[in-house]
mmCIF file of C-alpha atoms in Angstrom:
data_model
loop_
_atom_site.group_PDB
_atom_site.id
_atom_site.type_symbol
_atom_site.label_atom_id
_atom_site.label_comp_id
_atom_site.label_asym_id
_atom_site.label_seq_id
_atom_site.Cartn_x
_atom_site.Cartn_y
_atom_site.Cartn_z
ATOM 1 C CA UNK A 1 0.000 0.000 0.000
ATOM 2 C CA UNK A 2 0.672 3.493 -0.212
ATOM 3 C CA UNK A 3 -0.549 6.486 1.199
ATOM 4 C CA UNK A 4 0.991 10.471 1.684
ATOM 5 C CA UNK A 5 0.198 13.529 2.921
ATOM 6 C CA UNK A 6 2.029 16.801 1.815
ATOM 7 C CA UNK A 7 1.978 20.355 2.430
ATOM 8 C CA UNK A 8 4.497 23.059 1.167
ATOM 9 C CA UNK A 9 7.173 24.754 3.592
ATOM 10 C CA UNK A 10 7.139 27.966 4.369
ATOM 11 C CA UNK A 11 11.107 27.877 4.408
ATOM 12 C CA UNK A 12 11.201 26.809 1.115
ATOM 13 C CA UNK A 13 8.188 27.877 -0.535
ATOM 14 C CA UNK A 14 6.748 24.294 -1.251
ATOM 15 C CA UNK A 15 6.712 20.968 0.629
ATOM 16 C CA UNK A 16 4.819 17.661 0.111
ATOM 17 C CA UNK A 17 4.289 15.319 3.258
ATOM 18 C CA UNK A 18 3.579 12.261 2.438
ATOM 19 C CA UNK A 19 2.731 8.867 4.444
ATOM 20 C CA UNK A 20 3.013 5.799 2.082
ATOM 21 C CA UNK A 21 3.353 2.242 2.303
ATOM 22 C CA UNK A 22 5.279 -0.168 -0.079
ATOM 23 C CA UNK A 23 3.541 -1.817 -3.014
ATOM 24 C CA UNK A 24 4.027 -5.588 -1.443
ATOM 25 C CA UNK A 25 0.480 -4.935 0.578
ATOM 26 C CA UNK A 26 -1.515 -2.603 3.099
ATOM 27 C CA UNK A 27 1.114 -4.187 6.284
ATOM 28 C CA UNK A 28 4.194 -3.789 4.892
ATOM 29 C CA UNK A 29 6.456 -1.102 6.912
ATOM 30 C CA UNK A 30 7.839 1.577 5.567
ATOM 31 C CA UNK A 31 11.562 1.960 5.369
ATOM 32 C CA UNK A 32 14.000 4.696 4.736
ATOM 33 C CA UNK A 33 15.468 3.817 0.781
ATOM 34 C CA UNK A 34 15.626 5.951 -2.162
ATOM 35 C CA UNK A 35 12.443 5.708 -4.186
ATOM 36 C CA UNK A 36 12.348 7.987 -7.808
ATOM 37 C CA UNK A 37 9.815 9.833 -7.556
ATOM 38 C CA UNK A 38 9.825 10.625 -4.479
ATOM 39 C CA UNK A 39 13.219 12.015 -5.135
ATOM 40 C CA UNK A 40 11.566 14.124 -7.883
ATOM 41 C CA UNK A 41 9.284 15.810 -5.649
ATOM 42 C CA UNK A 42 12.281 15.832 -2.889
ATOM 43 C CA UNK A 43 14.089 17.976 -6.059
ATOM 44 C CA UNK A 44 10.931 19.885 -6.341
ATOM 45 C CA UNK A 45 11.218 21.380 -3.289
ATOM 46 C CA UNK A 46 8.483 19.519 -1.276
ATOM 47 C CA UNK A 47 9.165 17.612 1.935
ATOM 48 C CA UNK A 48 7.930 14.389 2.993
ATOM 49 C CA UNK A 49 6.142 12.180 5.709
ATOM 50 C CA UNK A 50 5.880 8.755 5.264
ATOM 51 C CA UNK A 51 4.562 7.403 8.917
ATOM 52 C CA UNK A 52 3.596 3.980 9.379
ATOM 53 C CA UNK A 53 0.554 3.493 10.640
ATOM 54 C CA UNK A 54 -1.274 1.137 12.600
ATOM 55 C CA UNK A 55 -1.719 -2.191 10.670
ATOM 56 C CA UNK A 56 2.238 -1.899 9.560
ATOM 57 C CA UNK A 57 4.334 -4.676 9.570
ATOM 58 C CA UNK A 58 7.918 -4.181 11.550
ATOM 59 C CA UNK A 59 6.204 -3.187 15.581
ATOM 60 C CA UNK A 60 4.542 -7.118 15.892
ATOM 61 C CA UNK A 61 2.000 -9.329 15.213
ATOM 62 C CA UNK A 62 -0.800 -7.248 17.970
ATOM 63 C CA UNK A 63 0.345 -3.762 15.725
ATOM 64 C CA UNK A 64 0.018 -5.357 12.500
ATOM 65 C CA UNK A 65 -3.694 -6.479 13.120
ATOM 66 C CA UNK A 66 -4.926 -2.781 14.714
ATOM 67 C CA UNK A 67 -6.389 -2.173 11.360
ATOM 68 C CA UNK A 68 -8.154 -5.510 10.527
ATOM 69 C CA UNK A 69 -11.738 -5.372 9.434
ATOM 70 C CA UNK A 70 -13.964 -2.961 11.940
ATOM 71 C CA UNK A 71 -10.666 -1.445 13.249
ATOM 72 C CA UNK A 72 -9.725 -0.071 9.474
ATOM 73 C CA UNK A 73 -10.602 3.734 10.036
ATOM 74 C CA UNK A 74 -8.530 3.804 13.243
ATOM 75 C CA UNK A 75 -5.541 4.136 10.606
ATOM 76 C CA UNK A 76 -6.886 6.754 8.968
ATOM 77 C CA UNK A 77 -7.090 8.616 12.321
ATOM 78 C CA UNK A 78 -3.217 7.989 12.336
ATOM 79 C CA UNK A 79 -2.840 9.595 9.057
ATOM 80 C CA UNK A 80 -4.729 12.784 10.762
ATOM 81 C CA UNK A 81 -2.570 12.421 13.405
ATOM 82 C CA UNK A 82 0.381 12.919 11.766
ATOM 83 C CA UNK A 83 -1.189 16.017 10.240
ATOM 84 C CA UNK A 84 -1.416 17.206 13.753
ATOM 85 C CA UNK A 85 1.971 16.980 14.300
ATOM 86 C CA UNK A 86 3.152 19.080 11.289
ATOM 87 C CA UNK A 87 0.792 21.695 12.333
ATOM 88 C CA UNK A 88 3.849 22.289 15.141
ATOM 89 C CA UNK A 89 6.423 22.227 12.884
ATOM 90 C CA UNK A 90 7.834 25.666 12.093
ATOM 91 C CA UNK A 91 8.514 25.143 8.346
ATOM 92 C CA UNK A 92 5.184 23.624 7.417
ATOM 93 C CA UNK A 93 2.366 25.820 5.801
ATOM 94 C CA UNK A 94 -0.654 24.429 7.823
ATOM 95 C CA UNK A 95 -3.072 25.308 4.367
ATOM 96 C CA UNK A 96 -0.805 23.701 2.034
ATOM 97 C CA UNK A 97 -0.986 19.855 2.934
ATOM 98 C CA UNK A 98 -1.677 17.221 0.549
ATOM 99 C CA UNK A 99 -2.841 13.281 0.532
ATOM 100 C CA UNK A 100 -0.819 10.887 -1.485
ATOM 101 C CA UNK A 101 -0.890 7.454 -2.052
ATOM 102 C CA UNK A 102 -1.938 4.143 -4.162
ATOM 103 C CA UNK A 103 -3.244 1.409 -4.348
ATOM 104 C CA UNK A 104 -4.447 0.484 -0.536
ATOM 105 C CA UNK A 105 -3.078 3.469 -0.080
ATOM 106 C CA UNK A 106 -5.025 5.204 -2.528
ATOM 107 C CA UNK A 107 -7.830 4.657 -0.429
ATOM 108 C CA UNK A 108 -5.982 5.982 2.597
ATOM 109 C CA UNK A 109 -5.990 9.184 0.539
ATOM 110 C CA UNK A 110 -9.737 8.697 -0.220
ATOM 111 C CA UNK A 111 -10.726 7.811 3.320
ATOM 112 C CA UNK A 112 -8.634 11.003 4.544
ATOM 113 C CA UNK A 113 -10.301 13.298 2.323
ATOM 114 C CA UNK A 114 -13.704 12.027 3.151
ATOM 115 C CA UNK A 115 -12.959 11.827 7.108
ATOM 116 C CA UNK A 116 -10.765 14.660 7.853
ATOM 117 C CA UNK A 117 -11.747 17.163 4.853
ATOM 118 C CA UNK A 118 -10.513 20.234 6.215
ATOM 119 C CA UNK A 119 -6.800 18.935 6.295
ATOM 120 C CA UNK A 120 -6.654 19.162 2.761
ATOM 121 C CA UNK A 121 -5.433 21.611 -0.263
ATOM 122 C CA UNK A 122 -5.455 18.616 -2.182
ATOM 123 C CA UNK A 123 -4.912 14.686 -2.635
ATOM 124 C CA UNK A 124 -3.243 12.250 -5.616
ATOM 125 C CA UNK A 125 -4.547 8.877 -5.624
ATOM 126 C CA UNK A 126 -3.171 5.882 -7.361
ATOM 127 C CA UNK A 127 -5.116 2.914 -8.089
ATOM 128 C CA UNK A 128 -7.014 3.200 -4.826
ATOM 129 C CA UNK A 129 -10.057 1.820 -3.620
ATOM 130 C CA UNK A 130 -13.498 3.708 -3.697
ATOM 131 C CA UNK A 131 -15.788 1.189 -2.515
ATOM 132 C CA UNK A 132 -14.407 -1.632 -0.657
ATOM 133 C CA UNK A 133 -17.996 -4.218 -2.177
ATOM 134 C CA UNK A 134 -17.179 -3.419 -5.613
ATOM 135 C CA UNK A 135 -13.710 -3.752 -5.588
ATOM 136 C CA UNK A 136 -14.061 -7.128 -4.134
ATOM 137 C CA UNK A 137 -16.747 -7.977 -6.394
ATOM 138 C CA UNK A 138 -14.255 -7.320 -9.439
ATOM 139 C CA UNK A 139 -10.601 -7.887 -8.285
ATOM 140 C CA UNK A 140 -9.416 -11.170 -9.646
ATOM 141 C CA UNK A 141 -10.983 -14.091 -7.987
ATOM 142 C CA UNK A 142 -7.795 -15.190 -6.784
ATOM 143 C CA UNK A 143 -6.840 -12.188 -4.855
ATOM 144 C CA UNK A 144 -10.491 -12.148 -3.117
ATOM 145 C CA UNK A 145 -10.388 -14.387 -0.134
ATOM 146 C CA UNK A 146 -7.065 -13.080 0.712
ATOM 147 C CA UNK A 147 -7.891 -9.462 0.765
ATOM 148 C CA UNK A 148 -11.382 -10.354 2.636
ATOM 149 C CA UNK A 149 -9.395 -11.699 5.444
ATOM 150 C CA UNK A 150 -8.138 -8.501 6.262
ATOM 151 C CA UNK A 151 -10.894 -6.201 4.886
ATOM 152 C CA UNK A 152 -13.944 -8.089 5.441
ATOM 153 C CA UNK A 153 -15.922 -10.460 3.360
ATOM 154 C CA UNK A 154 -19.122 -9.379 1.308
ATOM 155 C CA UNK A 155 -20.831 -12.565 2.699
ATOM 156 C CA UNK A 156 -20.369 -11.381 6.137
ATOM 157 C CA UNK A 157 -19.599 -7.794 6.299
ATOM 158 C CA UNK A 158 -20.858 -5.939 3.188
ATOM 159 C CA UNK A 159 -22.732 -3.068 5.588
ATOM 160 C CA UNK A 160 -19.518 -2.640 7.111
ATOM 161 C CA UNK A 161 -17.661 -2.225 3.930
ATOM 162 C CA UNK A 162 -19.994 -0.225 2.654
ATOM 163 C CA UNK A 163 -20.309 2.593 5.555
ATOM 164 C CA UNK A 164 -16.254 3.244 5.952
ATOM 165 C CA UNK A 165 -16.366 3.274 1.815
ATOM 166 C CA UNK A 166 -14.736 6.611 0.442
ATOM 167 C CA UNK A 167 -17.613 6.603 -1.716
ATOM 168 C CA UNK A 168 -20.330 6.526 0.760
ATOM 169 C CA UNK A 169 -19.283 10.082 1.957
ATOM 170 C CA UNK A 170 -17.624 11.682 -1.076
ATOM 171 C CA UNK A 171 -19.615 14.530 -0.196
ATOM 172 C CA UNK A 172 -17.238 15.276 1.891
ATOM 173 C CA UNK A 173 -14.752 16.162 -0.096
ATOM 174 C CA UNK A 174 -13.586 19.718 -0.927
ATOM 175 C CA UNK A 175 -10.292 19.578 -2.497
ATOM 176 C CA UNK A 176 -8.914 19.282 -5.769
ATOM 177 C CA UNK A 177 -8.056 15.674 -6.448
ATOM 178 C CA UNK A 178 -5.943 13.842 -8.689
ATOM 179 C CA UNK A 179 -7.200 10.420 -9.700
ATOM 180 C CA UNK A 180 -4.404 8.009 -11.876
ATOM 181 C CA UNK A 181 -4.866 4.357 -12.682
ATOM 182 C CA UNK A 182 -4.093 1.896 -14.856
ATOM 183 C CA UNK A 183 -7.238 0.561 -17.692
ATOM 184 C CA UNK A 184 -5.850 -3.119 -17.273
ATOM 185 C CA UNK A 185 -5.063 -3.255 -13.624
ATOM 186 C CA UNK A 186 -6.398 -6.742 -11.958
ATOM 187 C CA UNK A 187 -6.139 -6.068 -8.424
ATOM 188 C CA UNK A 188 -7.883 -2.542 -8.165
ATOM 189 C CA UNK A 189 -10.472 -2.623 -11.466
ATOM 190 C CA UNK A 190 -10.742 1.222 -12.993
ATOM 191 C CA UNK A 191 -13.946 1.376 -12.306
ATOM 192 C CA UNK A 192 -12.490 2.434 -8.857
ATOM 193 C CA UNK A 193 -10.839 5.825 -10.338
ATOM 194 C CA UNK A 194 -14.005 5.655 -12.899
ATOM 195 C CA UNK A 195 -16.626 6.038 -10.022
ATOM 196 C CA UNK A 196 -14.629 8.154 -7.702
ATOM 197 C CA UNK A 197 -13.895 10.872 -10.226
ATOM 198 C CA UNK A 198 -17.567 11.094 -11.648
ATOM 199 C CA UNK A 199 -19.086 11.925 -7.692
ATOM 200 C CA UNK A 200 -16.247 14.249 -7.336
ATOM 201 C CA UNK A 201 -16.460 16.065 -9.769
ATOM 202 C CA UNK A 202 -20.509 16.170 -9.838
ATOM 203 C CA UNK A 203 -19.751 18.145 -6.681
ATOM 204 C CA UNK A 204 -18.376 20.537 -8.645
ATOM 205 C CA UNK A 205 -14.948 20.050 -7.326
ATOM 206 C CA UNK A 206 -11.901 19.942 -9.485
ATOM 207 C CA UNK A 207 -10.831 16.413 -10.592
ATOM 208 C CA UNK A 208 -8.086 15.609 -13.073
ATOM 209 C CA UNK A 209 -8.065 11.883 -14.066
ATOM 210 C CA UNK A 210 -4.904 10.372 -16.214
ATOM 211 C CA UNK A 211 -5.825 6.402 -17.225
ATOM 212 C CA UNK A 212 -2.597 4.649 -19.358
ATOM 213 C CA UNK A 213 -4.815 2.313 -21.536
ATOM 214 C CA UNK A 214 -1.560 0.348 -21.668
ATOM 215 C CA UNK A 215 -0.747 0.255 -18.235
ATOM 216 C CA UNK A 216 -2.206 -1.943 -14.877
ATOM 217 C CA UNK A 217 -1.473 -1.576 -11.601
ATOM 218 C CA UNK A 218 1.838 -0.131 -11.801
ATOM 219 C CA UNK A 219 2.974 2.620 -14.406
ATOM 220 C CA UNK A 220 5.696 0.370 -15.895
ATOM 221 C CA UNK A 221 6.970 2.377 -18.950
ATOM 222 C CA UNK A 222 9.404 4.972 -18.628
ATOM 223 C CA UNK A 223 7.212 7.729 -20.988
ATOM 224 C CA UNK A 224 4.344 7.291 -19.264
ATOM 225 C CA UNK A 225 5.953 8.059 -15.435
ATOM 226 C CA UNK A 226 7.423 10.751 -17.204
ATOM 227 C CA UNK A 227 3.465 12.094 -18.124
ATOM 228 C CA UNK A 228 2.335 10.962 -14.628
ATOM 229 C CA UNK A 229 4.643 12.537 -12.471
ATOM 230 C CA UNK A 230 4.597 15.938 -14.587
ATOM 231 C CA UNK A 231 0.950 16.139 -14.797
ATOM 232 C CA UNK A 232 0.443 15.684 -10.948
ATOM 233 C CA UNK A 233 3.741 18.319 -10.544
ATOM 234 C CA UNK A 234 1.454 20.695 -12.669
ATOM 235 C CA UNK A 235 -1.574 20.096 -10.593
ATOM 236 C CA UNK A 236 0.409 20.576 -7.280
ATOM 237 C CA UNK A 237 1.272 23.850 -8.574
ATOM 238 C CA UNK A 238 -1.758 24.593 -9.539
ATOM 239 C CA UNK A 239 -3.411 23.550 -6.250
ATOM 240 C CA UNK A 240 -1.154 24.005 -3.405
#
């Protein structure tokens, strides 16, 4: 999973903070190593946040299960938390934070920006879930019973997954969002970015949506990360 959050700095006139976990799954800890593109926004001028919250792998087996099933929002309120804590940092623009994140934590970034709305200037999500019923209904039947162990099943829990759905309160949301995904991407379907986009930007709030036809759940080929990572630069600028 990953997820950010991001503000500019008032020391250097832009900042991202971002909180993001590593593509291997929604547990897996994050780790100080040099990652691309976060080195292009690190060249950019933004700074960045990448806590891990609870449900990370790396603090035990009791941390790594705080976020199972009826205990998934209390990660989000981690997320918030760590917003808190810029808030008292000296070089942080308390109006200029952004979510950021994909895949599971693409729907940290939704689930922030429908929970804590007025944290926001604006959020980038990457293949992240809307709605946790249909995702399950369309991920590839393989991956099913191995995300519903940690999400919920539709069998059992399908109210559940419905109510803490980013898509069940997108009226929430207020700022500009940036929705990417991949048109061939088997674990998150498009119709994720698809459905999340449309109710934003019925609201009347801005949405900018890039889908690679040829890509899935990664961005693999070097033009198109080029395209990506310059269109959400431009939006950043725009936005923040």
């Amino acid at each position: 999973m990953d997820a950010a959050a991001g503000r500019r700095s008032r020391r250097s006139g832009r900042a991202t903070a971002r909180h993001r976990r590593h593509p291997r799954g929604p547990e897996h800890q994050r780790r100080p190593w040099f990652y691309p593109t976060k080195q292009y926004f690190l060249n950019r001028g933004y700074a960045v946040l990448e806590p891990n919250v609870r449900g990370s792998s790396g603090y035990g087996t009791a941390y790594a299960h705080l976020d199972d099933v009826e205990q998934r929002m209390d990660s989000v309120a981690d997320v918030a938390a760590g917003v808190e804590w810029l808030h008292g940092q000296p070089a942080v623009d308390d109006d200029r934070i952004v979510a950021y994140g994909r895949s599971y934590g693409g729907f940290m970034v939704l689930a922030a920006i429908t929970e804590y709305p007025e944290l926001w200037a604006a959020a980038v999500d990457f293949v992240g879930i809307a709605d946790f019923t249909t995702f399950l209904e369309n991920t590839g039947e393989w991956r099913r019973s191995h995300r519903e162990a940690e999400y919920g099943s539709l069998e059992d829990d399908y109210e559940f997954l419905k109510e803490i759905s980013p898509l069940t309160s997108i009226e929430a949301v207020s700022c500009p969002l940036f929705v990417q995904h991949g048109a061939n991407d088997p674990r998150v379907p498009v119709g994720e970015a698809e459905q999340v986009a449309e109710a934003v930007r019925e609201r009347g709030v801005p949405v900018e949506t890039l889908i690679f036809e040829d890509e899935g759940h990664h961005t693999t080929s070097r033009e198109n990360l080029i395209e990506e990572f310059e269109a959400i630069a431009a939006f950043l600028d725009e936005h923040v």
